[in-house]
mmCIF file of C-alpha atoms in Angstrom:
data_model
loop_
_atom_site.group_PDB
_atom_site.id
_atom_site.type_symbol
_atom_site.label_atom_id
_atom_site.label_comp_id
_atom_site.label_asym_id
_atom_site.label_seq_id
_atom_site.Cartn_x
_atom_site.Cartn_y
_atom_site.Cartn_z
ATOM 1 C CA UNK A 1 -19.653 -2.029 0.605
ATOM 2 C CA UNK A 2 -20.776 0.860 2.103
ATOM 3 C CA UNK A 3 -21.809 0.609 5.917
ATOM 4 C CA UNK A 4 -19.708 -2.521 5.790
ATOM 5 C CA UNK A 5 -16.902 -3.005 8.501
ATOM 6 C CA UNK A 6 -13.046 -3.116 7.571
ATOM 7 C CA UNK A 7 -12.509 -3.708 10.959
ATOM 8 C CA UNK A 8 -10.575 -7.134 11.778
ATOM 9 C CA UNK A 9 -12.211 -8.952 15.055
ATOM 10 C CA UNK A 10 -9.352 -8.799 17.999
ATOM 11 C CA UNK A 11 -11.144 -11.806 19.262
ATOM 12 C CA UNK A 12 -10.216 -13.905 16.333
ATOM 13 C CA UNK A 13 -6.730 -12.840 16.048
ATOM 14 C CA UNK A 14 -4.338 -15.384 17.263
ATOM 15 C CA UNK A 15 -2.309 -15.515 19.764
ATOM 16 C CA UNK A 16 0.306 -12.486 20.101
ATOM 17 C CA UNK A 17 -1.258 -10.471 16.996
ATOM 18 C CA UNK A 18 -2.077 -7.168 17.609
ATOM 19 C CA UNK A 19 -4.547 -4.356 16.195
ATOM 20 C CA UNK A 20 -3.424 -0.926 15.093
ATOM 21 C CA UNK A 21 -5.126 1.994 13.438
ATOM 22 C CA UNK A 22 -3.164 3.261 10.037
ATOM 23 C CA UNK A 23 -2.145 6.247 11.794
ATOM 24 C CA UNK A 24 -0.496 4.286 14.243
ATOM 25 C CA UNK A 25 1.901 2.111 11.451
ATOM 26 C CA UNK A 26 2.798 4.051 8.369
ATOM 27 C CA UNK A 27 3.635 7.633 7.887
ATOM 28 C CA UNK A 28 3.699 9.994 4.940
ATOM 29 C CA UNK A 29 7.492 11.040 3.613
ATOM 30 C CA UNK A 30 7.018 14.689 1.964
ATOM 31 C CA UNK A 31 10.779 14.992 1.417
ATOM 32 C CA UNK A 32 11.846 16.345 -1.961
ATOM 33 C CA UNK A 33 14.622 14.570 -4.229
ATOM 34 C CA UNK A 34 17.418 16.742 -5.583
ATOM 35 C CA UNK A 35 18.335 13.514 -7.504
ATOM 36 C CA UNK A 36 15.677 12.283 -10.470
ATOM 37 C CA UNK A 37 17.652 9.117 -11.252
ATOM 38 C CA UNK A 38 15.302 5.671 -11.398
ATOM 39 C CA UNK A 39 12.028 7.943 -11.607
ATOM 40 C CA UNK A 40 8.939 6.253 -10.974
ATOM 41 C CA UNK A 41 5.800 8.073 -12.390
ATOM 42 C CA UNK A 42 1.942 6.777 -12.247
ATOM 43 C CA UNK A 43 2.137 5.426 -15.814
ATOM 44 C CA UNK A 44 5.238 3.153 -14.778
ATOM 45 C CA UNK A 45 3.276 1.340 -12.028
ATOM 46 C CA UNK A 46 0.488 -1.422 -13.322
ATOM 47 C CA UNK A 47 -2.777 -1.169 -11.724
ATOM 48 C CA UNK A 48 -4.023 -3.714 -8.900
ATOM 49 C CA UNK A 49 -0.299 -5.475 -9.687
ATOM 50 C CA UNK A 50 1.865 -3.680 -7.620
ATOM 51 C CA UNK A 51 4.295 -4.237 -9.931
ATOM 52 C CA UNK A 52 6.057 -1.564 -12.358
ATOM 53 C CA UNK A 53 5.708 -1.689 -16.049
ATOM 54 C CA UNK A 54 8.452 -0.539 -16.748
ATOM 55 C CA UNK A 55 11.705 0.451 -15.197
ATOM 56 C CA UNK A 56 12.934 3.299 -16.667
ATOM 57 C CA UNK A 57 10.640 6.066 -17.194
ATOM 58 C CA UNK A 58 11.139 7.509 -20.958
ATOM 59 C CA UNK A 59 10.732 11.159 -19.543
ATOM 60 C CA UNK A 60 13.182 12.596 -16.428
ATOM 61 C CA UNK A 61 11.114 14.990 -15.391
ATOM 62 C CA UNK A 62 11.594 19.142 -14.956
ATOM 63 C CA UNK A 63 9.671 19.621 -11.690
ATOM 64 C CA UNK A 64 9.473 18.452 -8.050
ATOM 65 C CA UNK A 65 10.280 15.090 -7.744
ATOM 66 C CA UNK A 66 9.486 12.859 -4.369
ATOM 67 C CA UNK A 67 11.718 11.031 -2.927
ATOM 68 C CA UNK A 68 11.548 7.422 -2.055
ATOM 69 C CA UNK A 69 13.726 5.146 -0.121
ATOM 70 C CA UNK A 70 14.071 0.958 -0.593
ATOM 71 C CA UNK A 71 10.657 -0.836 1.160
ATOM 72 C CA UNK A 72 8.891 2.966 1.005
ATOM 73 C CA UNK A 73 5.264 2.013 -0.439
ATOM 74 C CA UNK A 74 4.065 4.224 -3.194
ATOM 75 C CA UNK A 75 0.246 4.845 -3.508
ATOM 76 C CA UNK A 76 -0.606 6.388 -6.699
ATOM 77 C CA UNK A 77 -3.470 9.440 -5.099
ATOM 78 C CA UNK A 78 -4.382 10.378 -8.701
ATOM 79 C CA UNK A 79 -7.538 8.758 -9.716
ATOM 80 C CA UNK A 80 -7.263 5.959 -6.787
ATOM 81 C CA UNK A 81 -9.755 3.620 -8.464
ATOM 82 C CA UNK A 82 -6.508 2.544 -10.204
ATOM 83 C CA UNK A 83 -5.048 1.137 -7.536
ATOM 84 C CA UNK A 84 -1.158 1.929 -8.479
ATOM 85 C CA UNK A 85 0.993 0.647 -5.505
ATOM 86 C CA UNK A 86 4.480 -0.264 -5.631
ATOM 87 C CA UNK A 87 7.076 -1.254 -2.797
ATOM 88 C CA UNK A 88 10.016 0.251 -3.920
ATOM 89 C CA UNK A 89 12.963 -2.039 -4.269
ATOM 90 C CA UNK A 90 15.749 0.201 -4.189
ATOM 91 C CA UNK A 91 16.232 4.527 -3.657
ATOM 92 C CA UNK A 92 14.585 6.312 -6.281
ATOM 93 C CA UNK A 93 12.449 9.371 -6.919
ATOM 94 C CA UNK A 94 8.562 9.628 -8.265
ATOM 95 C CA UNK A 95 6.173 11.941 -9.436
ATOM 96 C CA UNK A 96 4.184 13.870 -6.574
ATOM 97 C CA UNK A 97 1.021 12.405 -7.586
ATOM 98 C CA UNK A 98 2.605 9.712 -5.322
ATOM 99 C CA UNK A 99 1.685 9.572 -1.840
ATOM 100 C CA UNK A 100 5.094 8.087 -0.194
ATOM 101 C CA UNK A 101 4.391 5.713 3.053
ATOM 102 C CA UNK A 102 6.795 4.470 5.737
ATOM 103 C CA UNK A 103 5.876 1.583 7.323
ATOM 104 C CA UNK A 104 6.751 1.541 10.960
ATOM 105 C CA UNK A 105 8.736 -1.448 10.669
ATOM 106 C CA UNK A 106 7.977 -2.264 14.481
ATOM 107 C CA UNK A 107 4.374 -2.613 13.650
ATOM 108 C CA UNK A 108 3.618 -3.784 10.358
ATOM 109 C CA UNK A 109 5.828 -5.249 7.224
ATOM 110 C CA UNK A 110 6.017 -3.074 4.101
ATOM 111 C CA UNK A 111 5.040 -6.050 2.032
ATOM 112 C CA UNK A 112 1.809 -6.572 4.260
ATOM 113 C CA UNK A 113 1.295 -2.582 3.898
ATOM 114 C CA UNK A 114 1.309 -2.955 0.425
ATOM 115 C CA UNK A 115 -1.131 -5.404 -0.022
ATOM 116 C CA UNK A 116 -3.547 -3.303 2.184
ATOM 117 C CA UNK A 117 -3.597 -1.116 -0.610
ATOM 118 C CA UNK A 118 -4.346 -3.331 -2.939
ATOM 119 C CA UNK A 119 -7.215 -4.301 -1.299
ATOM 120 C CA UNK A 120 -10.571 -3.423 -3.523
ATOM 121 C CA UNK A 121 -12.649 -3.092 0.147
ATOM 122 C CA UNK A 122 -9.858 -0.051 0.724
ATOM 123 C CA UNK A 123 -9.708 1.220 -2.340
ATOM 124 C CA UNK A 124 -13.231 1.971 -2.553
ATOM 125 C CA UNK A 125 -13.798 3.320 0.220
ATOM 126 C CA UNK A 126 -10.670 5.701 -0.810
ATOM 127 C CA UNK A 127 -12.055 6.087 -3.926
ATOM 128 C CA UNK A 128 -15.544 7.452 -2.301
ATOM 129 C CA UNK A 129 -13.255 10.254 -0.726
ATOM 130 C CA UNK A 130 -11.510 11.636 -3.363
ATOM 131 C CA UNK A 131 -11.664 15.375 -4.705
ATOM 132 C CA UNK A 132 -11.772 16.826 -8.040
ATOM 133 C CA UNK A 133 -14.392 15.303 -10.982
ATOM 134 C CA UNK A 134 -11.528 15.467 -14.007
ATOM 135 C CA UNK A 135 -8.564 14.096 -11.772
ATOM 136 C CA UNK A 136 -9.855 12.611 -8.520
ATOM 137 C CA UNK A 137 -6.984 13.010 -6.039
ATOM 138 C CA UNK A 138 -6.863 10.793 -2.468
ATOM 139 C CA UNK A 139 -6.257 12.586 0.761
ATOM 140 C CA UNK A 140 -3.813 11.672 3.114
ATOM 141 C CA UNK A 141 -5.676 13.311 5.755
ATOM 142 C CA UNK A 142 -8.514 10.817 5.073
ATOM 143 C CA UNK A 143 -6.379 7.507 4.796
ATOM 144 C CA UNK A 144 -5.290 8.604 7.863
ATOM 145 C CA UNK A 145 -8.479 10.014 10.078
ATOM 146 C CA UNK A 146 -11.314 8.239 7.610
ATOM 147 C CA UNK A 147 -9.663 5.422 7.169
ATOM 148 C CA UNK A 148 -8.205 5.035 10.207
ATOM 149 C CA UNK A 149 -11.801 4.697 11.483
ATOM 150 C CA UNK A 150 -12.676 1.649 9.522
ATOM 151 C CA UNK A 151 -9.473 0.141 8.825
ATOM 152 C CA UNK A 152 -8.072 -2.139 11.380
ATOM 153 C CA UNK A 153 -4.696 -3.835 10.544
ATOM 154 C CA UNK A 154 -3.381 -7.362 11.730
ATOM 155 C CA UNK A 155 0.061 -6.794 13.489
ATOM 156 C CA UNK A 156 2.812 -9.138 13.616
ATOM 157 C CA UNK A 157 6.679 -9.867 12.522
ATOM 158 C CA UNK A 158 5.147 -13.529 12.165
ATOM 159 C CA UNK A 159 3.713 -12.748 8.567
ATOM 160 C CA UNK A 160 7.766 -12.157 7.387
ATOM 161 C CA UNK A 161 8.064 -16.003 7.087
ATOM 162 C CA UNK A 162 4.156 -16.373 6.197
ATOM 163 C CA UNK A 163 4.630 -13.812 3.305
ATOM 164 C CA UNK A 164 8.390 -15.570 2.411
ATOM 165 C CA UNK A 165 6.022 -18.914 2.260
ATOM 166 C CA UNK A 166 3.402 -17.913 -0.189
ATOM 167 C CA UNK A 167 6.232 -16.697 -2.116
ATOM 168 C CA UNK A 168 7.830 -19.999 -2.412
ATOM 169 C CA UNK A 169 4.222 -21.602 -2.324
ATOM 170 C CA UNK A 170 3.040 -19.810 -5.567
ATOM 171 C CA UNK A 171 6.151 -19.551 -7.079
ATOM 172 C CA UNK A 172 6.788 -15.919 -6.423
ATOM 173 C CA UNK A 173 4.091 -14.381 -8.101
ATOM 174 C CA UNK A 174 2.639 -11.578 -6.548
ATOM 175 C CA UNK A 175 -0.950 -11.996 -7.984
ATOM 176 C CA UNK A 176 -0.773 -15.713 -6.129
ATOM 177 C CA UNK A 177 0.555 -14.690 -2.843
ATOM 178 C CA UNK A 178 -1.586 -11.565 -2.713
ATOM 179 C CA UNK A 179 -4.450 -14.027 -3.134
ATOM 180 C CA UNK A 180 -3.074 -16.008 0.172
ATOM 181 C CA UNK A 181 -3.212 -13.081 1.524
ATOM 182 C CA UNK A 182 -6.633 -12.147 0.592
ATOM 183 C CA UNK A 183 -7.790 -16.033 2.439
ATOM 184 C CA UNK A 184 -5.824 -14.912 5.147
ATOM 185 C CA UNK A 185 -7.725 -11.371 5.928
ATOM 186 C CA UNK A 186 -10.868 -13.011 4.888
ATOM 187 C CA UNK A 187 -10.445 -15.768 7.823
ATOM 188 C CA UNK A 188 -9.689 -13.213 10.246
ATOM 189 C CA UNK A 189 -12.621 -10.924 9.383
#
């Protein structure tokens, strides 16, 4: 993978799509919850899923707590290789091995910045930036300046009734509709 563009094409974007850096599109909430009802910690998110394992975390936790608003994406920046994302469904709070991510809703859909993350060609070349040897940790000032050099991201409100048509397609599994997803970036690469 290395050496290997993430960059999508402009020319073979249709009509109307746009191309944006991940700078431009999604930005990093650091704000702090005073509230740790519906806590979301690493080991309640399954990996390469995007899905949670379970709703309720068994432990409320004692310390800082992030907090996270509905259609926030969670990226999990301990030990990325994991790949724990999650697009929060409703207000809640997680642990602040979480990076929390706005999508610019102008710009790109939450559901479409989710399964950015999930993509292995993104991970990886997270993964190769990471920090620590016991608990690798992602930087957000990587996603954003490393990544942002490689990663090019298709633009447009026109993938809200694409994404609601794999959906109904695949019978709202995520694994299915990520995979339509997948065809999709690989047709525009």
């Amino acid at each position: 993978m290395r050496g290997e563009s993430l960059e999508v094409k402009s020319e073979r974007l249709p009509e109307g799509w746009k191309c944006e850096k991940i700078k431009y599109i999604v930005s990093l909430r650091t704000s702090h919850s005073l509230n740790n009802k519906n806590f979301i910690g690493l080991e309640n998110v399954a990996s390469w899923s995007g899905e949670l394992t379970n709703h309720q975390s068994d432990s409320v936790p004692e310390g800082e707590t992030m907090q996270v608003n509905k259609r926030d994406v969670l990226f999990g920046k301990l030990r990325p290789y994991l790949a724990k994302v999650y697009l929060a469904e409703n207000d809640a709070c997680c642990s602040p091995e979480f990076l929390v991510l706005r999508a610019n809703e102008d710009k790109i859909l939450p559901h479409l910045l989710k399964y950015i993350f999930l993509n292995h060609q993104i991970i990886d070349e997270i993964n190769k930036s990471t920090y620590g040897t016991k608990m690798p940790r992602a930087s957000w000032n990587f996603i954003v300046w490393g990544l942002g050099n490689f990663v090019v991201i298709m633009i447009s409100q026109e993938f809200e009734p694409l994404y609601r048509k794999f959906h109904a397609r695949f019978n709202l599994k995520e694994k299915r509709a990520y995979q339509g997803f997948e065809v999709i970036r690989t047709l525009l690469l």
